[in-house]
Amino acid sequence: QVQLVESGGGLVQPGDSLRLSCASSGETFSRFAMGWFRQAPGKEREYVAAINWGGSMAYYEDSVKGRFTISRDNAKNTVYLEMSSLKPEDTAVYSCAAKATYTLPGPYEYAYWGQGTQVTVSS
């Protein structure tokens, strides 16, 4: 079993930056690829970013490319999502997820999920 806890969400203004963290406990963190998802009210969940076990491969959804950066610290059992140039349309609940694989999972392959953290971008 893997437990995931997100933190770092909040209310920011357009153009601001924010860093989300997802702390993992349970099984060996480096066995898992990690992903970030977001869901805005009334919208489907979006697969925002993912990173493989060692950090050598990453995926980004088109709308966040160049603005968001996913990274991980296996020594701290934590994955991060650095978000910059935030826009109102980035407002959503952001959740992290994990899958035991050495590749980048597809959006429906994740086995473990956190509860999410709210990000609100508004002036």
PDB file of C-alpha atoms in Angstrom:
ATOM      1  CA  GLN A   1       0.000   0.000   0.000  1.00  0.00           C
ATOM      2  CA  VAL A   2       1.056   3.548  -0.727  1.00  0.00           C
ATOM      3  CA  GLN A   3      -0.254   6.629   1.017  1.00  0.00           C
ATOM      4  CA  LEU A   4      -0.001   9.959  -0.785  1.00  0.00           C
ATOM      5  CA  VAL A   5      -0.491  13.367   0.809  1.00  0.00           C
ATOM      6  CA  GLU A   6      -0.476  16.558  -1.232  1.00  0.00           C
ATOM      7  CA  SER A   7       0.331  20.016   0.092  1.00  0.00           C
ATOM      8  CA  GLY A   8       1.149  23.474  -1.164  1.00  0.00           C
ATOM      9  CA  GLY A   9      -2.124  24.550  -2.696  1.00  0.00           C
ATOM     10  CA  GLY A  10      -3.644  27.944  -2.111  1.00  0.00           C
ATOM     11  CA  LEU A  11      -5.014  31.148  -3.569  1.00  0.00           C
ATOM     12  CA  VAL A  12      -2.681  33.014  -5.905  1.00  0.00           C
ATOM     13  CA  GLN A  13      -2.956  35.758  -8.475  1.00  0.00           C
ATOM     14  CA  PRO A  14      -2.560  35.300 -12.228  1.00  0.00           C
ATOM     15  CA  GLY A  15       1.111  35.194 -13.137  1.00  0.00           C
ATOM     16  CA  ASP A  16       2.173  33.894  -9.735  1.00  0.00           C
ATOM     17  CA  SER A  17       4.060  30.694  -9.012  1.00  0.00           C
ATOM     18  CA  LEU A  18       3.265  27.849  -6.657  1.00  0.00           C
ATOM     19  CA  ARG A  19       4.924  24.574  -5.738  1.00  0.00           C
ATOM     20  CA  LEU A  20       2.894  21.517  -4.886  1.00  0.00           C
ATOM     21  CA  SER A  21       4.353  18.607  -2.972  1.00  0.00           C
ATOM     22  CA  CYS A  22       3.205  15.025  -2.686  1.00  0.00           C
ATOM     23  CA  ALA A  23       4.698  12.966   0.118  1.00  0.00           C
ATOM     24  CA  SER A  24       4.604   9.204  -0.176  1.00  0.00           C
ATOM     25  CA  SER A  25       4.744   6.551   2.506  1.00  0.00           C
ATOM     26  CA  GLY A  26       4.364   2.815   2.543  1.00  0.00           C
ATOM     27  CA  GLU A  27       6.251   1.049  -0.200  1.00  0.00           C
ATOM     28  CA  THR A  28       9.611   1.953  -1.756  1.00  0.00           C
ATOM     29  CA  PHE A  29       9.037   5.291  -3.451  1.00  0.00           C
ATOM     30  CA  SER A  30      11.616   4.742  -6.192  1.00  0.00           C
ATOM     31  CA  ARG A  31       9.589   1.800  -7.540  1.00  0.00           C
ATOM     32  CA  PHE A  32       6.828   4.146  -8.578  1.00  0.00           C
ATOM     33  CA  ALA A  33       6.172   6.461 -11.452  1.00  0.00           C
ATOM     34  CA  MET A  34       4.309   9.519 -10.199  1.00  0.00           C
ATOM     35  CA  GLY A  35       1.707  11.693 -11.818  1.00  0.00           C
ATOM     36  CA  TRP A  36      -0.191  14.886 -11.187  1.00  0.00           C
ATOM     37  CA  PHE A  37      -3.817  15.284 -12.178  1.00  0.00           C
ATOM     38  CA  ARG A  38      -6.257  18.149 -11.805  1.00  0.00           C
ATOM     39  CA  GLN A  39      -9.992  18.491 -11.851  1.00  0.00           C
ATOM     40  CA  ALA A  40     -11.949  21.707 -12.064  1.00  0.00           C
ATOM     41  CA  PRO A  41     -15.638  21.895 -11.127  1.00  0.00           C
ATOM     42  CA  GLY A  42     -17.809  20.515 -13.887  1.00  0.00           C
ATOM     43  CA  LYS A  43     -14.829  19.298 -15.913  1.00  0.00           C
ATOM     44  CA  GLU A  44     -13.181  15.962 -16.478  1.00  0.00           C
ATOM     45  CA  ARG A  45      -9.969  15.093 -14.710  1.00  0.00           C
ATOM     46  CA  GLU A  46      -6.846  16.124 -16.641  1.00  0.00           C
ATOM     47  CA  TYR A  47      -3.534  14.310 -16.703  1.00  0.00           C
ATOM     48  CA  VAL A  48      -1.183  17.212 -16.084  1.00  0.00           C
ATOM     49  CA  ALA A  49       2.294  15.736 -15.683  1.00  0.00           C
ATOM     50  CA  ALA A  50       4.166  12.548 -14.898  1.00  0.00           C
ATOM     51  CA  ILE A  51       7.683  11.462 -14.050  1.00  0.00           C
ATOM     52  CA  ASN A  52       9.297   8.049 -14.140  1.00  0.00           C
ATOM     53  CA  TRP A  53      10.977   6.393 -11.184  1.00  0.00           C
ATOM     54  CA  GLY A  54      14.408   7.940 -11.725  1.00  0.00           C
ATOM     55  CA  GLY A  55      13.333  11.310 -13.072  1.00  0.00           C
ATOM     56  CA  SER A  56      14.767  10.772 -16.550  1.00  0.00           C
ATOM     57  CA  MET A  57      11.418  10.833 -18.332  1.00  0.00           C
ATOM     58  CA  ALA A  58       8.562  13.296 -17.987  1.00  0.00           C
ATOM     59  CA  TYR A  59       5.216  13.976 -19.557  1.00  0.00           C
ATOM     60  CA  TYR A  60       3.334  17.282 -19.684  1.00  0.00           C
ATOM     61  CA  GLU A  61      -0.127  18.106 -20.902  1.00  0.00           C
ATOM     62  CA  ASP A  62       0.049  20.665 -23.712  1.00  0.00           C
ATOM     63  CA  SER A  63      -1.526  23.533 -21.793  1.00  0.00           C
ATOM     64  CA  VAL A  64       1.123  23.409 -19.041  1.00  0.00           C
ATOM     65  CA  LYS A  65       4.246  22.828 -21.131  1.00  0.00           C
ATOM     66  CA  GLY A  66       6.825  25.504 -20.410  1.00  0.00           C
ATOM     67  CA  ARG A  67       4.998  26.596 -17.254  1.00  0.00           C
ATOM     68  CA  PHE A  68       4.917  23.507 -15.024  1.00  0.00           C
ATOM     69  CA  THR A  69       7.832  21.321 -14.011  1.00  0.00           C
ATOM     70  CA  ILE A  70       7.544  17.947 -12.329  1.00  0.00           C
ATOM     71  CA  SER A  71      10.428  16.636 -10.251  1.00  0.00           C
ATOM     72  CA  ARG A  72      11.049  14.111  -7.519  1.00  0.00           C
ATOM     73  CA  ASP A  73      13.367  13.529  -4.596  1.00  0.00           C
ATOM     74  CA  ASN A  74      13.533   9.807  -3.932  1.00  0.00           C
ATOM     75  CA  ALA A  75      15.481  10.393  -0.719  1.00  0.00           C
ATOM     76  CA  LYS A  76      12.551  12.411   0.620  1.00  0.00           C
ATOM     77  CA  ASN A  77       9.835  10.221  -0.928  1.00  0.00           C
ATOM     78  CA  THR A  78       8.348  13.308  -2.487  1.00  0.00           C
ATOM     79  CA  VAL A  79       7.267  14.475  -5.924  1.00  0.00           C
ATOM     80  CA  TYR A  80       6.844  18.134  -6.754  1.00  0.00           C
ATOM     81  CA  LEU A  81       4.944  20.196  -9.266  1.00  0.00           C
ATOM     82  CA  GLU A  82       6.422  23.635  -9.806  1.00  0.00           C
ATOM     83  CA  MET A  83       3.814  25.868 -11.420  1.00  0.00           C
ATOM     84  CA  SER A  84       4.617  29.274 -12.856  1.00  0.00           C
ATOM     85  CA  SER A  85       2.772  31.893 -14.915  1.00  0.00           C
ATOM     86  CA  LEU A  86      -0.431  30.600 -13.396  1.00  0.00           C
ATOM     87  CA  LYS A  87      -3.692  31.361 -15.149  1.00  0.00           C
ATOM     88  CA  PRO A  88      -7.280  31.353 -13.893  1.00  0.00           C
ATOM     89  CA  GLU A  89      -7.878  28.245 -16.005  1.00  0.00           C
ATOM     90  CA  ASP A  90      -5.321  26.400 -13.863  1.00  0.00           C
ATOM     91  CA  THR A  91      -7.786  26.569 -10.970  1.00  0.00           C
ATOM     92  CA  ALA A  92      -8.574  23.008  -9.878  1.00  0.00           C
ATOM     93  CA  VAL A  93      -8.032  20.363  -7.256  1.00  0.00           C
ATOM     94  CA  TYR A  94      -4.608  18.882  -7.920  1.00  0.00           C
ATOM     95  CA  SER A  95      -3.980  15.257  -6.993  1.00  0.00           C
ATOM     96  CA  CYS A  96      -0.924  13.074  -7.186  1.00  0.00           C
ATOM     97  CA  ALA A  97      -0.974   9.415  -8.108  1.00  0.00           C
ATOM     98  CA  ALA A  98       1.451   6.497  -8.169  1.00  0.00           C
ATOM     99  CA  LYS A  99       2.001   3.363 -10.188  1.00  0.00           C
ATOM    100  CA  ALA A 100       4.693   0.723  -9.735  1.00  0.00           C
ATOM    101  CA  THR A 101       6.344   0.824 -13.148  1.00  0.00           C
ATOM    102  CA  TYR A 102       9.631   1.904 -14.744  1.00  0.00           C
ATOM    103  CA  THR A 103       7.912   3.700 -17.601  1.00  0.00           C
ATOM    104  CA  LEU A 104       5.457   6.593 -17.766  1.00  0.00           C
ATOM    105  CA  PRO A 105       1.925   5.359 -17.102  1.00  0.00           C
ATOM    106  CA  GLY A 106      -1.088   6.286 -19.094  1.00  0.00           C
ATOM    107  CA  PRO A 107      -3.749   8.312 -17.290  1.00  0.00           C
ATOM    108  CA  TYR A 108      -5.862   5.281 -16.404  1.00  0.00           C
ATOM    109  CA  GLU A 109      -3.065   3.090 -15.077  1.00  0.00           C
ATOM    110  CA  TYR A 110      -2.466   4.656 -11.690  1.00  0.00           C
ATOM    111  CA  ALA A 111      -3.149   2.535  -8.638  1.00  0.00           C
ATOM    112  CA  TYR A 112      -2.773   4.933  -5.724  1.00  0.00           C
ATOM    113  CA  TRP A 113      -4.188   8.414  -5.247  1.00  0.00           C
ATOM    114  CA  GLY A 114      -3.916  11.283  -2.831  1.00  0.00           C
ATOM    115  CA  GLN A 115      -6.828  13.378  -1.605  1.00  0.00           C
ATOM    116  CA  GLY A 116      -5.858  16.486  -3.511  1.00  0.00           C
ATOM    117  CA  THR A 117      -5.029  20.100  -2.801  1.00  0.00           C
ATOM    118  CA  GLN A 118      -6.960  23.114  -4.059  1.00  0.00           C
ATOM    119  CA  VAL A 119      -5.254  25.637  -6.311  1.00  0.00           C
ATOM    120  CA  THR A 120      -7.178  28.816  -7.037  1.00  0.00           C
ATOM    121  CA  VAL A 121      -5.851  31.425  -9.430  1.00  0.00           C
ATOM    122  CA  SER A 122      -7.808  34.636  -9.187  1.00  0.00           C
ATOM    123  CA  SER A 123      -7.271  38.361  -9.031  1.00  0.00           C
TER     124      SER A 123
END
